[in-house]
Amino acid sequence: AKTPSAMAPMTRFLSAYHILNALVLCAYPALSFWARTGLPATTDSLVSWEKQSAASLGAVLFIRFLQKESIDAWITDILTYSKSSILVLTWTMDTRVFVWYCVLYVLLYLYVVQPTYEGPTAVEWLNPAAFDERVVKGGMTKGGPEEHVAWLVMFYAGWSPACLHLDPTFADLSKQYSTATLKFAKFDLGRWPASAPDHYINLNAVGMNSRQVPTVILFEKGEETGRIPYVFEDGSVKRARLRRVDIVTAFELEERLAKSQGKEPEQWYKAAGGKGGKGGKDTKA
């Protein structure tokens, strides 16, 4: 039977970051009521702007939901786009309210950071020495304890929102698909940025909006055999998504799990409900 998934606990959304931002959003109805009663001259304009804002926000969030890579990313989108809409609405109310909200948003940005994932995981942490010893040398050492171990490594940086969003998904995958021949690990490029060029990852050119972090790379026998996103020889990066299904398909996690359990391809295909199948892998040219 398929290994049960240990879904990342939803209690992670009860952090100070999520609660305080949610309170800011929930305070708007009271603010709107105050504006309609205390500033009657703005009522008609405010109501019109609120209707347009609600329609636009609903459409944007629906599209973002369809495009989401994870529930964490979508929750962040809800908070970000909703706060932006409220900021526009406060401008139609009163300049003073707008300024106060700007100050509030700056304080939230500076002092209430998005938390890192701390739930169940089978992910191991690697520093440069451990990576070289276990992933590279371990896979190339014949007869060694990790000769036949493949490593799926997430190269990340703590300052990247995309990395924070992928954390719960990667942890969940590690709980479900880790075996004696497949291990999951993380490598902190924020702490060891000098290692980034070794893996064709450019941190300097694009900064916090880097399309190269997170990068997930599969190593077998000490060498890279697949990655998301793909990097071309000229250094350009292929646009890629890192949804759960993308990672499972690209790195054939279902097949690897079935093989570790001694199942034939037909067996894991049936166990997966007929949804199995090999996915293409991006590799360096």
PDB file of C-alpha atoms in Angstrom:
ATOM      1  CA  ALA A   1       0.000   0.000   0.000  1.00  0.00           C
ATOM      2  CA  LYS A   2       1.058   3.547  -0.594  1.00  0.00           C
ATOM      3  CA  THR A   3       2.909   5.149   2.286  1.00  0.00           C
ATOM      4  CA  PRO A   4       0.476   7.444   4.133  1.00  0.00           C
ATOM      5  CA  SER A   5       1.116  11.139   3.674  1.00  0.00           C
ATOM      6  CA  ALA A   6       1.894  13.082   6.822  1.00  0.00           C
ATOM      7  CA  MET A   7       0.301  16.315   5.725  1.00  0.00           C
ATOM      8  CA  ALA A   8       1.909  19.459   7.034  1.00  0.00           C
ATOM      9  CA  PRO A   9      -0.153  20.638  10.031  1.00  0.00           C
ATOM     10  CA  MET A  10      -2.527  23.522   9.311  1.00  0.00           C
ATOM     11  CA  THR A  11      -1.662  25.005  12.709  1.00  0.00           C
ATOM     12  CA  ARG A  12       1.257  26.725  10.961  1.00  0.00           C
ATOM     13  CA  PHE A  13      -1.287  29.322   9.843  1.00  0.00           C
ATOM     14  CA  LEU A  14      -1.832  30.309  13.488  1.00  0.00           C
ATOM     15  CA  SER A  15       1.499  32.126  13.626  1.00  0.00           C
ATOM     16  CA  ALA A  16       1.828  35.780  14.621  1.00  0.00           C
ATOM     17  CA  TYR A  17       2.412  36.636  10.960  1.00  0.00           C
ATOM     18  CA  HIS A  18      -0.870  35.151   9.794  1.00  0.00           C
ATOM     19  CA  ILE A  19      -2.959  36.253  12.788  1.00  0.00           C
ATOM     20  CA  LEU A  20      -1.831  39.893  12.813  1.00  0.00           C
ATOM     21  CA  ASN A  21      -2.236  40.248   9.067  1.00  0.00           C
ATOM     22  CA  ALA A  22      -5.690  38.665   9.289  1.00  0.00           C
ATOM     23  CA  LEU A  23      -6.661  41.102  12.057  1.00  0.00           C
ATOM     24  CA  VAL A  24      -5.676  44.011   9.826  1.00  0.00           C
ATOM     25  CA  LEU A  25      -8.021  42.690   7.146  1.00  0.00           C
ATOM     26  CA  CYS A  26     -10.835  41.967   9.588  1.00  0.00           C
ATOM     27  CA  ALA A  27     -10.634  45.528  10.949  1.00  0.00           C
ATOM     28  CA  TYR A  28     -11.655  47.002   7.622  1.00  0.00           C
ATOM     29  CA  PRO A  29     -15.473  46.578   8.035  1.00  0.00           C
ATOM     30  CA  ALA A  30     -15.336  48.662  11.221  1.00  0.00           C
ATOM     31  CA  LEU A  31     -13.214  51.251   9.445  1.00  0.00           C
ATOM     32  CA  SER A  32     -15.656  51.344   6.544  1.00  0.00           C
ATOM     33  CA  PHE A  33     -18.596  51.844   8.939  1.00  0.00           C
ATOM     34  CA  TRP A  34     -16.744  54.705  10.627  1.00  0.00           C
ATOM     35  CA  ALA A  35     -16.056  56.352   7.263  1.00  0.00           C
ATOM     36  CA  ARG A  36     -19.691  56.119   6.153  1.00  0.00           C
ATOM     37  CA  THR A  37     -20.975  57.682   9.368  1.00  0.00           C
ATOM     38  CA  GLY A  38     -18.144  60.090  10.185  1.00  0.00           C
ATOM     39  CA  LEU A  39     -17.324  61.149   6.632  1.00  0.00           C
ATOM     40  CA  PRO A  40     -20.677  61.161   4.816  1.00  0.00           C
ATOM     41  CA  ALA A  41     -19.293  63.136   1.877  1.00  0.00           C
ATOM     42  CA  THR A  42     -17.190  60.132   0.884  1.00  0.00           C
ATOM     43  CA  THR A  43     -19.915  57.486   1.227  1.00  0.00           C
ATOM     44  CA  ASP A  44     -21.023  57.214  -2.418  1.00  0.00           C
ATOM     45  CA  SER A  45     -17.483  57.169  -3.738  1.00  0.00           C
ATOM     46  CA  LEU A  46     -16.376  54.666  -1.092  1.00  0.00           C
ATOM     47  CA  VAL A  47     -19.231  52.253  -1.803  1.00  0.00           C
ATOM     48  CA  SER A  48     -18.444  52.348  -5.522  1.00  0.00           C
ATOM     49  CA  TRP A  49     -14.742  51.714  -4.900  1.00  0.00           C
ATOM     50  CA  GLU A  50     -15.531  48.876  -2.488  1.00  0.00           C
ATOM     51  CA  LYS A  51     -17.678  47.106  -5.088  1.00  0.00           C
ATOM     52  CA  GLN A  52     -15.011  47.427  -7.769  1.00  0.00           C
ATOM     53  CA  SER A  53     -12.279  46.356  -5.357  1.00  0.00           C
ATOM     54  CA  ALA A  54     -14.220  43.305  -4.172  1.00  0.00           C
ATOM     55  CA  ALA A  55     -14.881  42.151  -7.737  1.00  0.00           C
ATOM     56  CA  SER A  56     -11.288  42.686  -8.837  1.00  0.00           C
ATOM     57  CA  LEU A  57      -9.857  41.047  -5.711  1.00  0.00           C
ATOM     58  CA  GLY A  58     -12.128  38.032  -6.087  1.00  0.00           C
ATOM     59  CA  ALA A  59     -11.101  37.553  -9.720  1.00  0.00           C
ATOM     60  CA  VAL A  60      -7.384  37.904  -8.976  1.00  0.00           C
ATOM     61  CA  LEU A  61      -7.464  35.496  -6.034  1.00  0.00           C
ATOM     62  CA  PHE A  62      -9.425  32.942  -8.070  1.00  0.00           C
ATOM     63  CA  ILE A  63      -6.810  33.057 -10.835  1.00  0.00           C
ATOM     64  CA  ARG A  64      -4.003  32.820  -8.278  1.00  0.00           C
ATOM     65  CA  PHE A  65      -5.733  29.808  -6.736  1.00  0.00           C
ATOM     66  CA  LEU A  66      -5.774  28.042 -10.094  1.00  0.00           C
ATOM     67  CA  GLN A  67      -2.078  28.871 -10.561  1.00  0.00           C
ATOM     68  CA  LYS A  68      -0.978  28.176  -6.988  1.00  0.00           C
ATOM     69  CA  GLU A  69       2.085  26.056  -6.284  1.00  0.00           C
ATOM     70  CA  SER A  70       1.039  25.453  -2.663  1.00  0.00           C
ATOM     71  CA  ILE A  71      -1.638  26.472  -0.172  1.00  0.00           C
ATOM     72  CA  ASP A  72       1.026  28.493   1.664  1.00  0.00           C
ATOM     73  CA  ALA A  73       1.707  30.588  -1.429  1.00  0.00           C
ATOM     74  CA  TRP A  74      -2.016  31.186  -1.950  1.00  0.00           C
ATOM     75  CA  ILE A  75      -2.586  32.256   1.659  1.00  0.00           C
ATOM     76  CA  THR A  76       0.242  34.760   1.260  1.00  0.00           C
ATOM     77  CA  ASP A  77      -1.404  35.994  -1.953  1.00  0.00           C
ATOM     78  CA  ILE A  78      -4.693  36.505  -0.098  1.00  0.00           C
ATOM     79  CA  LEU A  79      -2.986  38.617   2.564  1.00  0.00           C
ATOM     80  CA  THR A  80      -0.903  40.616   0.096  1.00  0.00           C
ATOM     81  CA  TYR A  81      -3.613  41.425  -2.452  1.00  0.00           C
ATOM     82  CA  SER A  82      -6.237  42.110   0.238  1.00  0.00           C
ATOM     83  CA  LYS A  83      -3.962  44.541   2.058  1.00  0.00           C
ATOM     84  CA  SER A  84      -3.239  46.292  -1.231  1.00  0.00           C
ATOM     85  CA  SER A  85      -6.971  46.671  -1.902  1.00  0.00           C
ATOM     86  CA  ILE A  86      -7.567  48.076   1.567  1.00  0.00           C
ATOM     87  CA  LEU A  87      -4.761  50.575   1.086  1.00  0.00           C
ATOM     88  CA  VAL A  88      -6.437  51.871  -2.070  1.00  0.00           C
ATOM     89  CA  LEU A  89      -9.767  52.134  -0.257  1.00  0.00           C
ATOM     90  CA  THR A  90      -8.271  54.094   2.652  1.00  0.00           C
ATOM     91  CA  TRP A  91      -7.004  56.653   0.124  1.00  0.00           C
ATOM     92  CA  THR A  92     -10.611  57.277  -0.957  1.00  0.00           C
ATOM     93  CA  MET A  93     -11.647  57.704   2.700  1.00  0.00           C
ATOM     94  CA  ASP A  94      -9.163  60.120   4.151  1.00  0.00           C
ATOM     95  CA  THR A  95      -5.482  60.894   3.621  1.00  0.00           C
ATOM     96  CA  ARG A  96      -4.792  60.539   7.350  1.00  0.00           C
ATOM     97  CA  VAL A  97      -6.211  57.004   7.402  1.00  0.00           C
ATOM     98  CA  PHE A  98      -4.126  56.150   4.356  1.00  0.00           C
ATOM     99  CA  VAL A  99      -0.931  57.360   6.065  1.00  0.00           C
ATOM    100  CA  TRP A 100      -1.696  55.414   9.238  1.00  0.00           C
ATOM    101  CA  TYR A 101      -2.252  52.236   7.225  1.00  0.00           C
ATOM    102  CA  CYS A 102       1.016  52.770   5.373  1.00  0.00           C
ATOM    103  CA  VAL A 103       2.814  53.026   8.704  1.00  0.00           C
ATOM    104  CA  LEU A 104       1.048  49.901   9.964  1.00  0.00           C
ATOM    105  CA  TYR A 105       2.037  47.922   6.857  1.00  0.00           C
ATOM    106  CA  VAL A 106       5.672  48.993   7.200  1.00  0.00           C
ATOM    107  CA  LEU A 107       5.736  47.899  10.859  1.00  0.00           C
ATOM    108  CA  LEU A 108       4.232  44.523   9.961  1.00  0.00           C
ATOM    109  CA  TYR A 109       6.788  44.071   7.201  1.00  0.00           C
ATOM    110  CA  LEU A 110       9.723  44.932   9.461  1.00  0.00           C
ATOM    111  CA  TYR A 111       8.754  43.162  12.669  1.00  0.00           C
ATOM    112  CA  VAL A 112       6.351  40.336  11.774  1.00  0.00           C
ATOM    113  CA  VAL A 113       8.126  38.033   9.345  1.00  0.00           C
ATOM    114  CA  GLN A 114       6.660  34.987   7.702  1.00  0.00           C
ATOM    115  CA  PRO A 115       7.619  31.963   9.846  1.00  0.00           C
ATOM    116  CA  THR A 116       9.670  29.015   8.709  1.00  0.00           C
ATOM    117  CA  TYR A 117       8.090  25.565   8.672  1.00  0.00           C
ATOM    118  CA  GLU A 118       8.660  23.547  11.868  1.00  0.00           C
ATOM    119  CA  GLY A 119       6.295  20.607  11.408  1.00  0.00           C
ATOM    120  CA  PRO A 120       6.890  16.870  10.790  1.00  0.00           C
ATOM    121  CA  THR A 121       9.670  16.142   8.330  1.00  0.00           C
ATOM    122  CA  ALA A 122      12.205  13.536   7.255  1.00  0.00           C
ATOM    123  CA  VAL A 123      14.422  16.153   5.594  1.00  0.00           C
ATOM    124  CA  GLU A 124      18.077  16.190   6.591  1.00  0.00           C
ATOM    125  CA  TRP A 125      20.152  19.379   6.776  1.00  0.00           C
ATOM    126  CA  LEU A 126      23.414  19.520   4.875  1.00  0.00           C
ATOM    127  CA  ASN A 127      26.291  21.961   5.087  1.00  0.00           C
ATOM    128  CA  PRO A 128      29.060  22.032   2.417  1.00  0.00           C
ATOM    129  CA  ALA A 129      31.189  19.446   4.224  1.00  0.00           C
ATOM    130  CA  ALA A 130      28.267  17.063   4.823  1.00  0.00           C
ATOM    131  CA  PHE A 131      27.088  17.480   1.220  1.00  0.00           C
ATOM    132  CA  ASP A 132      30.502  16.570  -0.129  1.00  0.00           C
ATOM    133  CA  GLU A 133      30.930  13.656   2.268  1.00  0.00           C
ATOM    134  CA  ARG A 134      27.473  12.078   2.021  1.00  0.00           C
ATOM    135  CA  VAL A 135      26.019  13.074  -1.353  1.00  0.00           C
ATOM    136  CA  VAL A 136      29.113  13.260  -3.553  1.00  0.00           C
ATOM    137  CA  LYS A 137      31.675  10.925  -1.990  1.00  0.00           C
ATOM    138  CA  GLY A 138      29.060   8.655  -0.413  1.00  0.00           C
ATOM    139  CA  GLY A 139      27.411   7.993  -3.765  1.00  0.00           C
ATOM    140  CA  MET A 140      30.725   7.381  -5.529  1.00  0.00           C
ATOM    141  CA  THR A 141      32.258   5.091  -2.907  1.00  0.00           C
ATOM    142  CA  LYS A 142      31.779   1.487  -3.952  1.00  0.00           C
ATOM    143  CA  GLY A 143      30.662  -0.706  -1.108  1.00  0.00           C
ATOM    144  CA  GLY A 144      29.960   2.331   1.090  1.00  0.00           C
ATOM    145  CA  PRO A 145      26.795   2.587   3.215  1.00  0.00           C
ATOM    146  CA  GLU A 146      25.299   5.225   0.887  1.00  0.00           C
ATOM    147  CA  GLU A 147      26.502   3.936  -2.467  1.00  0.00           C
ATOM    148  CA  HIS A 148      22.969   3.181  -3.634  1.00  0.00           C
ATOM    149  CA  VAL A 149      21.306   6.186  -1.985  1.00  0.00           C
ATOM    150  CA  ALA A 150      19.816   8.893  -4.204  1.00  0.00           C
ATOM    151  CA  TRP A 151      19.462  12.376  -2.692  1.00  0.00           C
ATOM    152  CA  LEU A 152      16.727  14.871  -3.495  1.00  0.00           C
ATOM    153  CA  VAL A 153      18.153  18.179  -2.308  1.00  0.00           C
ATOM    154  CA  MET A 154      16.314  21.469  -1.998  1.00  0.00           C
ATOM    155  CA  PHE A 155      18.680  24.418  -2.365  1.00  0.00           C
ATOM    156  CA  TYR A 156      17.004  27.356  -0.669  1.00  0.00           C
ATOM    157  CA  ALA A 157      17.482  30.732   1.003  1.00  0.00           C
ATOM    158  CA  GLY A 158      15.578  31.867   4.070  1.00  0.00           C
ATOM    159  CA  TRP A 159      14.929  35.306   2.574  1.00  0.00           C
ATOM    160  CA  SER A 160      13.011  33.865  -0.382  1.00  0.00           C
ATOM    161  CA  PRO A 161       9.200  33.687   0.048  1.00  0.00           C
ATOM    162  CA  ALA A 162       9.063  30.931  -2.577  1.00  0.00           C
ATOM    163  CA  CYS A 163      11.350  28.790  -0.403  1.00  0.00           C
ATOM    164  CA  LEU A 164       9.168  29.340   2.658  1.00  0.00           C
ATOM    165  CA  HIS A 165       6.128  28.331   0.618  1.00  0.00           C
ATOM    166  CA  LEU A 166       7.761  25.131  -0.647  1.00  0.00           C
ATOM    167  CA  ASP A 167       8.987  24.028   2.796  1.00  0.00           C
ATOM    168  CA  PRO A 168       5.759  22.300   3.952  1.00  0.00           C
ATOM    169  CA  THR A 169       5.343  20.510   0.616  1.00  0.00           C
ATOM    170  CA  PHE A 170       8.944  19.288   0.585  1.00  0.00           C
ATOM    171  CA  ALA A 171       8.636  18.111   4.196  1.00  0.00           C
ATOM    172  CA  ASP A 172       5.432  16.232   3.368  1.00  0.00           C
ATOM    173  CA  LEU A 173       7.094  14.571   0.378  1.00  0.00           C
ATOM    174  CA  SER A 174      10.020  13.522   2.559  1.00  0.00           C
ATOM    175  CA  LYS A 175       7.668  11.814   5.008  1.00  0.00           C
ATOM    176  CA  GLN A 176       5.871   9.995   2.228  1.00  0.00           C
ATOM    177  CA  TYR A 177       8.657   9.022  -0.157  1.00  0.00           C
ATOM    178  CA  SER A 178      11.843   8.654   1.924  1.00  0.00           C
ATOM    179  CA  THR A 179      13.234   5.119   1.668  1.00  0.00           C
ATOM    180  CA  ALA A 180      16.527   3.328   2.254  1.00  0.00           C
ATOM    181  CA  THR A 181      17.534   4.341  -1.276  1.00  0.00           C
ATOM    182  CA  LEU A 182      16.083   7.860  -1.439  1.00  0.00           C
ATOM    183  CA  LYS A 183      16.774  10.611   1.069  1.00  0.00           C
ATOM    184  CA  PHE A 184      15.602  14.207   1.208  1.00  0.00           C
ATOM    185  CA  ALA A 185      17.829  17.089   2.251  1.00  0.00           C
ATOM    186  CA  LYS A 186      18.040  20.890   2.354  1.00  0.00           C
ATOM    187  CA  PHE A 187      21.036  23.101   1.658  1.00  0.00           C
ATOM    188  CA  ASP A 188      20.973  26.713   2.871  1.00  0.00           C
ATOM    189  CA  LEU A 189      22.410  28.946   0.147  1.00  0.00           C
ATOM    190  CA  GLY A 190      21.623  31.972   2.284  1.00  0.00           C
ATOM    191  CA  ARG A 191      24.206  30.738   4.751  1.00  0.00           C
ATOM    192  CA  TRP A 192      26.642  29.256   2.212  1.00  0.00           C
ATOM    193  CA  PRO A 193      26.169  31.367  -0.943  1.00  0.00           C
ATOM    194  CA  ALA A 194      29.643  30.423  -2.243  1.00  0.00           C
ATOM    195  CA  SER A 195      28.229  26.952  -3.005  1.00  0.00           C
ATOM    196  CA  ALA A 196      25.569  28.309  -5.377  1.00  0.00           C
ATOM    197  CA  PRO A 197      27.754  28.473  -8.546  1.00  0.00           C
ATOM    198  CA  ASP A 198      28.798  24.856  -7.988  1.00  0.00           C
ATOM    199  CA  HIS A 199      25.193  23.912  -8.711  1.00  0.00           C
ATOM    200  CA  TYR A 200      24.548  26.459 -11.489  1.00  0.00           C
ATOM    201  CA  ILE A 201      22.452  28.645  -9.200  1.00  0.00           C
ATOM    202  CA  ASN A 202      22.793  32.415  -9.545  1.00  0.00           C
ATOM    203  CA  LEU A 203      21.805  34.343  -6.421  1.00  0.00           C
ATOM    204  CA  ASN A 204      23.406  37.710  -7.172  1.00  0.00           C
ATOM    205  CA  ALA A 205      21.758  38.681 -10.436  1.00  0.00           C
ATOM    206  CA  VAL A 206      18.143  38.485  -9.340  1.00  0.00           C
ATOM    207  CA  GLY A 207      18.126  38.778  -5.564  1.00  0.00           C
ATOM    208  CA  MET A 208      14.962  38.127  -3.572  1.00  0.00           C
ATOM    209  CA  ASN A 209      12.895  37.512  -6.709  1.00  0.00           C
ATOM    210  CA  SER A 210      15.292  34.822  -7.921  1.00  0.00           C
ATOM    211  CA  ARG A 211      13.751  32.203 -10.158  1.00  0.00           C
ATOM    212  CA  GLN A 212      16.570  29.874  -9.108  1.00  0.00           C
ATOM    213  CA  VAL A 213      15.650  29.491  -5.461  1.00  0.00           C
ATOM    214  CA  PRO A 214      14.309  27.145  -4.523  1.00  0.00           C
ATOM    215  CA  THR A 215      16.047  24.674  -6.812  1.00  0.00           C
ATOM    216  CA  VAL A 216      15.433  20.961  -6.315  1.00  0.00           C
ATOM    217  CA  ILE A 217      18.160  18.633  -7.615  1.00  0.00           C
ATOM    218  CA  LEU A 218      18.363  14.836  -7.690  1.00  0.00           C
ATOM    219  CA  PHE A 219      21.794  13.298  -7.122  1.00  0.00           C
ATOM    220  CA  GLU A 220      22.607   9.672  -7.902  1.00  0.00           C
ATOM    221  CA  LYS A 221      26.054   8.119  -7.623  1.00  0.00           C
ATOM    222  CA  GLY A 222      27.330  11.512  -6.537  1.00  0.00           C
ATOM    223  CA  GLU A 223      26.208  13.256  -9.735  1.00  0.00           C
ATOM    224  CA  GLU A 224      23.232  15.404 -10.675  1.00  0.00           C
ATOM    225  CA  THR A 225      20.651  13.521 -12.745  1.00  0.00           C
ATOM    226  CA  GLY A 226      17.728  15.925 -12.717  1.00  0.00           C
ATOM    227  CA  ARG A 227      16.621  19.343 -11.520  1.00  0.00           C
ATOM    228  CA  ILE A 228      13.806  21.866 -11.299  1.00  0.00           C
ATOM    229  CA  PRO A 229      14.141  24.523 -12.663  1.00  0.00           C
ATOM    230  CA  TYR A 230      16.288  23.644 -15.653  1.00  0.00           C
ATOM    231  CA  VAL A 231      19.322  25.860 -16.358  1.00  0.00           C
ATOM    232  CA  PHE A 232      20.568  26.268 -19.929  1.00  0.00           C
ATOM    233  CA  GLU A 233      24.232  26.517 -20.895  1.00  0.00           C
ATOM    234  CA  ASP A 234      23.980  30.300 -21.287  1.00  0.00           C
ATOM    235  CA  GLY A 235      22.767  30.589 -17.674  1.00  0.00           C
ATOM    236  CA  SER A 236      19.141  31.319 -18.520  1.00  0.00           C
ATOM    237  CA  VAL A 237      16.498  29.515 -16.496  1.00  0.00           C
ATOM    238  CA  LYS A 238      13.544  27.580 -17.830  1.00  0.00           C
ATOM    239  CA  ARG A 239      10.305  28.754 -16.294  1.00  0.00           C
ATOM    240  CA  ALA A 240       9.086  25.995 -13.999  1.00  0.00           C
ATOM    241  CA  ARG A 241       6.542  25.284 -11.297  1.00  0.00           C
ATOM    242  CA  LEU A 242       7.307  23.491  -8.069  1.00  0.00           C
ATOM    243  CA  ARG A 243       3.950  22.079  -7.145  1.00  0.00           C
ATOM    244  CA  ARG A 244       3.763  18.763  -5.342  1.00  0.00           C
ATOM    245  CA  VAL A 245       2.681  16.959  -8.508  1.00  0.00           C
ATOM    246  CA  ASP A 246       5.546  18.515 -10.494  1.00  0.00           C
ATOM    247  CA  ILE A 247       8.155  17.192  -8.054  1.00  0.00           C
ATOM    248  CA  VAL A 248       6.557  13.741  -7.798  1.00  0.00           C
ATOM    249  CA  THR A 249       6.376  13.409 -11.577  1.00  0.00           C
ATOM    250  CA  ALA A 250       9.745  14.902 -12.548  1.00  0.00           C
ATOM    251  CA  PHE A 251      11.718  12.787 -10.078  1.00  0.00           C
ATOM    252  CA  GLU A 252       9.549   9.656 -10.435  1.00  0.00           C
ATOM    253  CA  LEU A 253       8.890   9.440  -6.720  1.00  0.00           C
ATOM    254  CA  GLU A 254       5.988   7.014  -7.080  1.00  0.00           C
ATOM    255  CA  GLU A 255       8.130   4.633  -9.133  1.00  0.00           C
ATOM    256  CA  ARG A 256      11.029   4.873  -6.699  1.00  0.00           C
ATOM    257  CA  LEU A 257       8.745   4.147  -3.762  1.00  0.00           C
ATOM    258  CA  ALA A 258       7.200   1.171  -5.536  1.00  0.00           C
ATOM    259  CA  LYS A 259      10.610  -0.190  -6.470  1.00  0.00           C
ATOM    260  CA  SER A 260      11.777   0.055  -2.860  1.00  0.00           C
ATOM    261  CA  GLN A 261       8.722  -2.001  -1.880  1.00  0.00           C
ATOM    262  CA  GLY A 262       9.498  -4.653  -4.497  1.00  0.00           C
ATOM    263  CA  LYS A 263       6.528  -3.848  -6.724  1.00  0.00           C
ATOM    264  CA  GLU A 264       6.427  -4.214 -10.492  1.00  0.00           C
ATOM    265  CA  PRO A 265       5.399  -1.162 -12.609  1.00  0.00           C
ATOM    266  CA  GLU A 266       1.877  -2.545 -13.063  1.00  0.00           C
ATOM    267  CA  GLN A 267       1.480  -2.871  -9.308  1.00  0.00           C
ATOM    268  CA  TRP A 268       2.452   0.668  -8.413  1.00  0.00           C
ATOM    269  CA  TYR A 269       0.308   1.936 -11.288  1.00  0.00           C
ATOM    270  CA  LYS A 270      -2.735   0.235  -9.807  1.00  0.00           C
ATOM    271  CA  ALA A 271      -1.786   1.321  -6.270  1.00  0.00           C
ATOM    272  CA  ALA A 272      -1.647   4.922  -7.484  1.00  0.00           C
ATOM    273  CA  GLY A 273      -5.181   4.620  -8.863  1.00  0.00           C
ATOM    274  CA  GLY A 274      -4.081   4.414 -12.486  1.00  0.00           C
ATOM    275  CA  LYS A 275      -2.448   7.845 -12.304  1.00  0.00           C
ATOM    276  CA  GLY A 276       1.155   6.739 -12.368  1.00  0.00           C
ATOM    277  CA  GLY A 277       3.532   7.083 -15.228  1.00  0.00           C
ATOM    278  CA  LYS A 278       6.976   8.355 -15.911  1.00  0.00           C
ATOM    279  CA  GLY A 279       7.577  12.056 -16.037  1.00  0.00           C
ATOM    280  CA  GLY A 280      10.314  13.829 -17.891  1.00  0.00           C
ATOM    281  CA  LYS A 281      13.372  14.997 -16.016  1.00  0.00           C
ATOM    282  CA  ASP A 282      15.278  18.203 -16.546  1.00  0.00           C
ATOM    283  CA  THR A 283      19.013  17.654 -16.612  1.00  0.00           C
ATOM    284  CA  LYS A 284      21.984  19.851 -17.288  1.00  0.00           C
ATOM    285  CA  ALA A 285      23.059  19.934 -20.906  1.00  0.00           C
TER     286      ALA A 285
END
